[in-house]
XYZ file of N, CA and C in Angstrom:
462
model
N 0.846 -1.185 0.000
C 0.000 0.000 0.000
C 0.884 1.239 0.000
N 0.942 1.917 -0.868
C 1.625 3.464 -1.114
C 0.908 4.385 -0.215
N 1.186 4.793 0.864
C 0.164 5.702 1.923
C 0.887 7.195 1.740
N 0.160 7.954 1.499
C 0.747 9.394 1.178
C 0.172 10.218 2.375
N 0.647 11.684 2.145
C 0.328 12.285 3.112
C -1.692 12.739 3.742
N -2.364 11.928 1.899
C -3.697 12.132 1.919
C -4.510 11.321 2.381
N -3.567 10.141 2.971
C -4.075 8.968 3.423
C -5.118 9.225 5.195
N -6.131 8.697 4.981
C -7.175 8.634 6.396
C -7.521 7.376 6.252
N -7.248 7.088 8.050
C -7.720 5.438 8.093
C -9.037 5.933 9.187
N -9.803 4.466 8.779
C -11.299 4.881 9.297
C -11.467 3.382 10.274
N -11.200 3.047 11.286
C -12.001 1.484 11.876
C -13.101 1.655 12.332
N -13.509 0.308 11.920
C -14.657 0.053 12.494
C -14.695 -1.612 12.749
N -15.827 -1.798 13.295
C -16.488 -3.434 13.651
C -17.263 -4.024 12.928
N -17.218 -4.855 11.969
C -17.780 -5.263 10.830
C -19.725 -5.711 11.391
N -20.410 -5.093 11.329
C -21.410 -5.220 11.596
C -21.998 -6.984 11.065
N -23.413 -7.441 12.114
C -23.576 -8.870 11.511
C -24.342 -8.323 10.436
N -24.946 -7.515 10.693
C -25.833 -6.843 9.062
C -24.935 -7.172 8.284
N -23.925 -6.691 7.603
C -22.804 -6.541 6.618
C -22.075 -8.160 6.264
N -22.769 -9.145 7.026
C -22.630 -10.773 6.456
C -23.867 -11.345 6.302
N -23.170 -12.837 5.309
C -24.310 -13.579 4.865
C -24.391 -14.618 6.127
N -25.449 -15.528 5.482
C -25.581 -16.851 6.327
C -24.639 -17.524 7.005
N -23.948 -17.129 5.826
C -22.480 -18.220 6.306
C -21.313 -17.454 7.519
N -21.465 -16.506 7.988
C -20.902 -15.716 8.521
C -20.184 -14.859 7.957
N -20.147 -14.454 7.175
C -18.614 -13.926 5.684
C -18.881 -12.285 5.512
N -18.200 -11.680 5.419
C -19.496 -10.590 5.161
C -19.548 -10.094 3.885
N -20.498 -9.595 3.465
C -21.033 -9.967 1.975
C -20.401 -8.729 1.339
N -19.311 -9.350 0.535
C -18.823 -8.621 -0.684
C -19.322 -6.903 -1.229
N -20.519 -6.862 -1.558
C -21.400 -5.999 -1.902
C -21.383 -4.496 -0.907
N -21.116 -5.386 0.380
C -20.615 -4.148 1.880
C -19.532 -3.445 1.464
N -18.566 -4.262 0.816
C -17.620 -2.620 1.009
C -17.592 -1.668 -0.156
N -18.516 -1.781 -0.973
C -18.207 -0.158 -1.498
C -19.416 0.597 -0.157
N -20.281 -0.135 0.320
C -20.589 0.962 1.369
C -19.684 1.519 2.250
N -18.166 0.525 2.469
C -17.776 0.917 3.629
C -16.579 2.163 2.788
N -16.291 1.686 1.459
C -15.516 2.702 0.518
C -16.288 4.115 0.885
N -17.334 4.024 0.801
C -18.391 5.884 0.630
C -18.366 6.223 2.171
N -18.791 5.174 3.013
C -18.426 5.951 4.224
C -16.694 6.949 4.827
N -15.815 5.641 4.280
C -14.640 6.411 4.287
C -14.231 7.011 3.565
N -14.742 7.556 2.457
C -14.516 8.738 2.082
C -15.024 9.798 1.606
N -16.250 9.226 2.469
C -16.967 10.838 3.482
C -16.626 11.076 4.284
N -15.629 10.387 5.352
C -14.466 10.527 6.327
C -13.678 11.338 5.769
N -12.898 11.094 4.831
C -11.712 11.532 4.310
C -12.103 13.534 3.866
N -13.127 13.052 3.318
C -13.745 14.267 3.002
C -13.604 15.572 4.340
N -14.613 14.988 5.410
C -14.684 15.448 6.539
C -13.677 16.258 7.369
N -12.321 14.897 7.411
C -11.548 15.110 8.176
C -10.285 16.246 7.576
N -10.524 16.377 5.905
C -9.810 17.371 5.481
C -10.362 18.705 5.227
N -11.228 19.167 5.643
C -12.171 20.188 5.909
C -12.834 20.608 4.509
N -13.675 19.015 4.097
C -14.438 19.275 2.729
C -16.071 18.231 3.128
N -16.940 18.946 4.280
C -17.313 17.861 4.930
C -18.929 18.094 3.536
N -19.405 16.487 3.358
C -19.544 17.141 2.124
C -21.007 17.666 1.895
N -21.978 17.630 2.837
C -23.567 18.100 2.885
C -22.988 19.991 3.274
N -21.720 20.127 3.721
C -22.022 21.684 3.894
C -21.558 21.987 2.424
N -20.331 21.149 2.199
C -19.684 21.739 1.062
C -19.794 21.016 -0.531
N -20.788 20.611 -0.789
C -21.247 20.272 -1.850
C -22.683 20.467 -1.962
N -23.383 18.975 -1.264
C -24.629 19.374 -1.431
C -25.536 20.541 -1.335
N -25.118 21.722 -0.326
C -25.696 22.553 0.041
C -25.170 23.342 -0.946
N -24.215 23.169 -1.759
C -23.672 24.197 -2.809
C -24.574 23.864 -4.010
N -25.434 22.690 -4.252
C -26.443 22.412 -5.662
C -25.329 21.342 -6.055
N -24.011 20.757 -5.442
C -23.259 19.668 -6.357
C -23.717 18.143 -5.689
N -23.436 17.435 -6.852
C -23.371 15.955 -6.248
C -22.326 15.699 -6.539
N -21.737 14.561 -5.540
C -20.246 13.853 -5.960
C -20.646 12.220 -6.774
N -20.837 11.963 -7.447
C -21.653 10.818 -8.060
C -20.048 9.865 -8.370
N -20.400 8.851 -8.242
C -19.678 7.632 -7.991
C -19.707 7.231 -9.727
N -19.011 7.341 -10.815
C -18.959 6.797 -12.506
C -18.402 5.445 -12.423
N -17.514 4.810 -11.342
C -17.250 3.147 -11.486
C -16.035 3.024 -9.851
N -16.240 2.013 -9.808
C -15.780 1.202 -8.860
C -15.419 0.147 -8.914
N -14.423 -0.288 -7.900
C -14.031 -1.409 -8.071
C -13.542 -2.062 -6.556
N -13.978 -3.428 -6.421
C -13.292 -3.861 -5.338
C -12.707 -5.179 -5.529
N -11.522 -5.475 -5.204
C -10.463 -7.191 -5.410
C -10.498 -7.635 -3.681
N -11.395 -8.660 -3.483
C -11.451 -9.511 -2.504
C -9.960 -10.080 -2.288
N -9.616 -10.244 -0.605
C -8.347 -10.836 -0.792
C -8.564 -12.037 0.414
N -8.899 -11.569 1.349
C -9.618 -12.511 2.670
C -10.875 -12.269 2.998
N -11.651 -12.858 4.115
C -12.503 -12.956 4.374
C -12.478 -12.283 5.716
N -13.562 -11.445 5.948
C -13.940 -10.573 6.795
C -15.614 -11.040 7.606
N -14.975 -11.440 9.257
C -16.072 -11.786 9.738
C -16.991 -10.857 10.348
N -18.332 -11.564 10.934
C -18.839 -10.137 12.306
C -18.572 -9.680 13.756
N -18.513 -8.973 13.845
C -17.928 -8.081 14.853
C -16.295 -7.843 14.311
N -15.763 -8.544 13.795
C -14.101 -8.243 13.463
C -13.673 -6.871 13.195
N -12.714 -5.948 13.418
C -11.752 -5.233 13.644
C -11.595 -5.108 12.172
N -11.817 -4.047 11.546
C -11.026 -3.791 10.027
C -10.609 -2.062 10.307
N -9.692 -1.907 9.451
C -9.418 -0.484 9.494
C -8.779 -0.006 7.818
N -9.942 0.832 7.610
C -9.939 1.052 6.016
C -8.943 2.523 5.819
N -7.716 2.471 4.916
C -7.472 3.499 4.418
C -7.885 3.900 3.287
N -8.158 5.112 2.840
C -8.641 6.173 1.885
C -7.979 6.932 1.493
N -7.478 7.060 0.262
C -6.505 8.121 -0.450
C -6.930 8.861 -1.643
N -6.832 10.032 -1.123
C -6.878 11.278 -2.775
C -6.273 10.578 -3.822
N -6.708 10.176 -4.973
C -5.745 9.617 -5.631
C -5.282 10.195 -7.033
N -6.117 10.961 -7.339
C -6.145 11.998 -8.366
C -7.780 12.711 -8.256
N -7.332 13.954 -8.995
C -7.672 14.909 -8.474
C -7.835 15.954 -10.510
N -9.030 16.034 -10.671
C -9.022 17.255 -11.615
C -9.863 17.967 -11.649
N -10.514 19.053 -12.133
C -11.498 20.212 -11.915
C -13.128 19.482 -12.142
N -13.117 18.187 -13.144
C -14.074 17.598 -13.327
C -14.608 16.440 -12.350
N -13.612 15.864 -12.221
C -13.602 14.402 -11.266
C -12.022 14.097 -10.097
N -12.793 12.672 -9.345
C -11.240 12.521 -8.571
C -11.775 11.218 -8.123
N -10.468 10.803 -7.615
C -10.506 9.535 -7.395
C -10.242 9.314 -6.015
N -10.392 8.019 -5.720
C -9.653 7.357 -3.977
C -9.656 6.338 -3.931
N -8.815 5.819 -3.570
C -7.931 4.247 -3.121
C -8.644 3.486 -1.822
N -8.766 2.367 -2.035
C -9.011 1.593 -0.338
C -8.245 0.380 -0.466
N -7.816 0.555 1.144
C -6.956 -0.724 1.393
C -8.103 -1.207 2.653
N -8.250 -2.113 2.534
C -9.162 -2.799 4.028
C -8.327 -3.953 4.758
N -8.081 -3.526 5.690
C -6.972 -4.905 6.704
C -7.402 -5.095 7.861
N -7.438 -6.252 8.262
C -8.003 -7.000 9.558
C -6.970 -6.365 10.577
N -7.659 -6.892 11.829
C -7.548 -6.991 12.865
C -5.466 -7.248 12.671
N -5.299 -8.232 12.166
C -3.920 -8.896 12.625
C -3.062 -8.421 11.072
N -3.468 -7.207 11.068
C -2.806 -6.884 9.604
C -2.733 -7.382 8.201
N -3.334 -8.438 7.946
C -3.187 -8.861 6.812
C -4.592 -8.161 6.258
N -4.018 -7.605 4.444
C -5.094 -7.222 3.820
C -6.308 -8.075 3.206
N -7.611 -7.520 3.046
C -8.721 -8.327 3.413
C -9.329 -7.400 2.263
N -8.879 -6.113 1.171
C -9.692 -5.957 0.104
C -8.948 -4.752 -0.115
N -8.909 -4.135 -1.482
C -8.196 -3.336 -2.291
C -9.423 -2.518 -3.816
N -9.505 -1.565 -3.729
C -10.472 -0.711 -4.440
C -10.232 0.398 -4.925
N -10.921 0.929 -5.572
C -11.440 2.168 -5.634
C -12.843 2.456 -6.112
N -12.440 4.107 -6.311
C -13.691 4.440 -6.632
C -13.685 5.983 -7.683
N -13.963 6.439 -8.994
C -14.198 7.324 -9.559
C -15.326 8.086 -9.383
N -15.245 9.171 -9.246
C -16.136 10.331 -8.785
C -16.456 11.620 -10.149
N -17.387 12.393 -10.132
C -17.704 13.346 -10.989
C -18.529 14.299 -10.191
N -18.095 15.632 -10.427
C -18.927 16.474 -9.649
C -20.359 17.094 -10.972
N -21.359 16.481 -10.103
C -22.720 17.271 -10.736
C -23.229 18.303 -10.509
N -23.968 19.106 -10.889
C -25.084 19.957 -10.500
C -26.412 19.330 -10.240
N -27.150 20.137 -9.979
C -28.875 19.443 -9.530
C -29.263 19.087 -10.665
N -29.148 19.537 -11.605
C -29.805 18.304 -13.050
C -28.851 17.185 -13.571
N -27.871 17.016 -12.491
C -26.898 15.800 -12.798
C -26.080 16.116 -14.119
N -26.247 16.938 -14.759
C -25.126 17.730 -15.694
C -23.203 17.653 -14.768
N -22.489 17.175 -15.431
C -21.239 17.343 -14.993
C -21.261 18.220 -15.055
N -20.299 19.104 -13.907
C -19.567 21.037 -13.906
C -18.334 20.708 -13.666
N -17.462 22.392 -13.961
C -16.331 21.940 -13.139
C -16.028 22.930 -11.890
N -15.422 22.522 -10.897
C -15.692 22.877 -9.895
C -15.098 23.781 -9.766
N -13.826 24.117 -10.472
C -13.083 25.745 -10.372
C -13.753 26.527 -10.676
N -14.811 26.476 -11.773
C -15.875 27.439 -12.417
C -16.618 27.532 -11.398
N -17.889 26.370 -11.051
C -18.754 26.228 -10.031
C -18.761 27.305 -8.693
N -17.110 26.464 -8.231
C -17.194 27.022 -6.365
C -15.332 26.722 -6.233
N -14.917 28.354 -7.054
C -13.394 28.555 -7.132
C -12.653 27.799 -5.359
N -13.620 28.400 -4.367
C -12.821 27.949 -3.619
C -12.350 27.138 -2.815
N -13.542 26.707 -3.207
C -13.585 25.183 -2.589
C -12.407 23.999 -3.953
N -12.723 24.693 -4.990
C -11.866 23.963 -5.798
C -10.332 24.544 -5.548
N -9.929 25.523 -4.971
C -8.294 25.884 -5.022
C -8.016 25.598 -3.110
N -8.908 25.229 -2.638
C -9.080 24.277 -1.182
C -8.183 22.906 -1.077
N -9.412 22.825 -2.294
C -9.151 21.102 -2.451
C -7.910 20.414 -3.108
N -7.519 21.453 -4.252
C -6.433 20.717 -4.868
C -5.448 21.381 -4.272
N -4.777 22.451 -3.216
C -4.254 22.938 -2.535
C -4.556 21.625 -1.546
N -4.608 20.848 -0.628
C -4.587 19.515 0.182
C -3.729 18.580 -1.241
N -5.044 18.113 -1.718
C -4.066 17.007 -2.801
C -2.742 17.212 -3.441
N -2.542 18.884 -3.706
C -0.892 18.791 -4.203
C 0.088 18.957 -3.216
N -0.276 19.429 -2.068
C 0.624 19.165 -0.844
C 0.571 17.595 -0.309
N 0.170 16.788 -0.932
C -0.150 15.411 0.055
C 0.679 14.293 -0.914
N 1.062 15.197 -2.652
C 1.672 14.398 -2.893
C 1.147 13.405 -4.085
N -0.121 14.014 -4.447
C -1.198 12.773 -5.528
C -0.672 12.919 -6.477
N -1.203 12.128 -7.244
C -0.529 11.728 -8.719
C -1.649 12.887 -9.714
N -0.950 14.161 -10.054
C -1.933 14.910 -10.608
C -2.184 14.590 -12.200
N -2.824 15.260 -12.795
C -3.119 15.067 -14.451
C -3.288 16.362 -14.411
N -1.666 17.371 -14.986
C -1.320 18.108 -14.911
C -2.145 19.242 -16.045
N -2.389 18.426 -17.050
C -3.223 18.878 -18.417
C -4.460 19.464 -17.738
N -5.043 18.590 -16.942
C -6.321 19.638 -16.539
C -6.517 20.249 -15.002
N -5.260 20.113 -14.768
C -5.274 21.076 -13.024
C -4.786 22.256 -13.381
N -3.610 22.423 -14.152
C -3.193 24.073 -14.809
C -4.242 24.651 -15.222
């Protein structure tokens, strides 16, 4: 795991909701637990996002995801998810998850692509939109070190 300076880890206790029959917990849970942590991530870098989006008319809409199972994650168990800025441009951005048990070994690897909307779900871009929240935001991500796409952050 490459942990940069944008990295936020989030634990929690794997809820029995969040498994099947078999005790396991069901696959399908962690992009919930991906959006929770990084509405964490969001939060904890002072972009918390119902003040600073939604209430601005934006949505952060999720365009694809991905998660690679590596172990099995029981209920009640100990996981602690990191979340990383992973790129970053005026249109969209990305973030990384690492999910690892209790005894350190990793237990799932992801991401997730993002697009900022307006209320008719029209893509914007956010330097235009809400300058300052956009020279906020990529002011964190280029101090933290992300892998920029220089073509559309200039």
């Amino acid at each position: 795991m490459k942990e940069t300076a944008l990295t936020k880890e989030m634990k929690m206790t794997v809820p029995w909701s969040d498994c099947d029959a078999a005790g396991i917990s069901y696959f399908p849970r962690n992009f919930e637990w991906y959006t929770n942590s990084y509405l964490e991530w969001l939060k904890y870098y002072g972009f918390p996002y119902m003040e600073t989006f939604h209430r601005n008319g934006i949505a952060v809409v999720c365009l694809k995801a991905d998660s690679e199972y590596k172990q099995m994650v029981k209920p009640m168990e100990e996981i602690t998810i990191y979340t990383t800025l992973s790129s970053l441009t005026k249109t969209r951005l990305q973030f990384t998850y690492y999910v690892f048990k209790e005894n350190g070994e990793l237990a799932a690897e992801g991401f997730t692509n993002h697009t900022f909307v307006n209320q008719n779900g029209k893509p914007i871009n956010l330097q235009k939109k809400l300058p300052s929240v956009w020279e906020s935001l990529y002011h964190t991500y280029d101090s933290g070190n992300g892998e920029k796409n220089r073509s559309e952050t200039n």
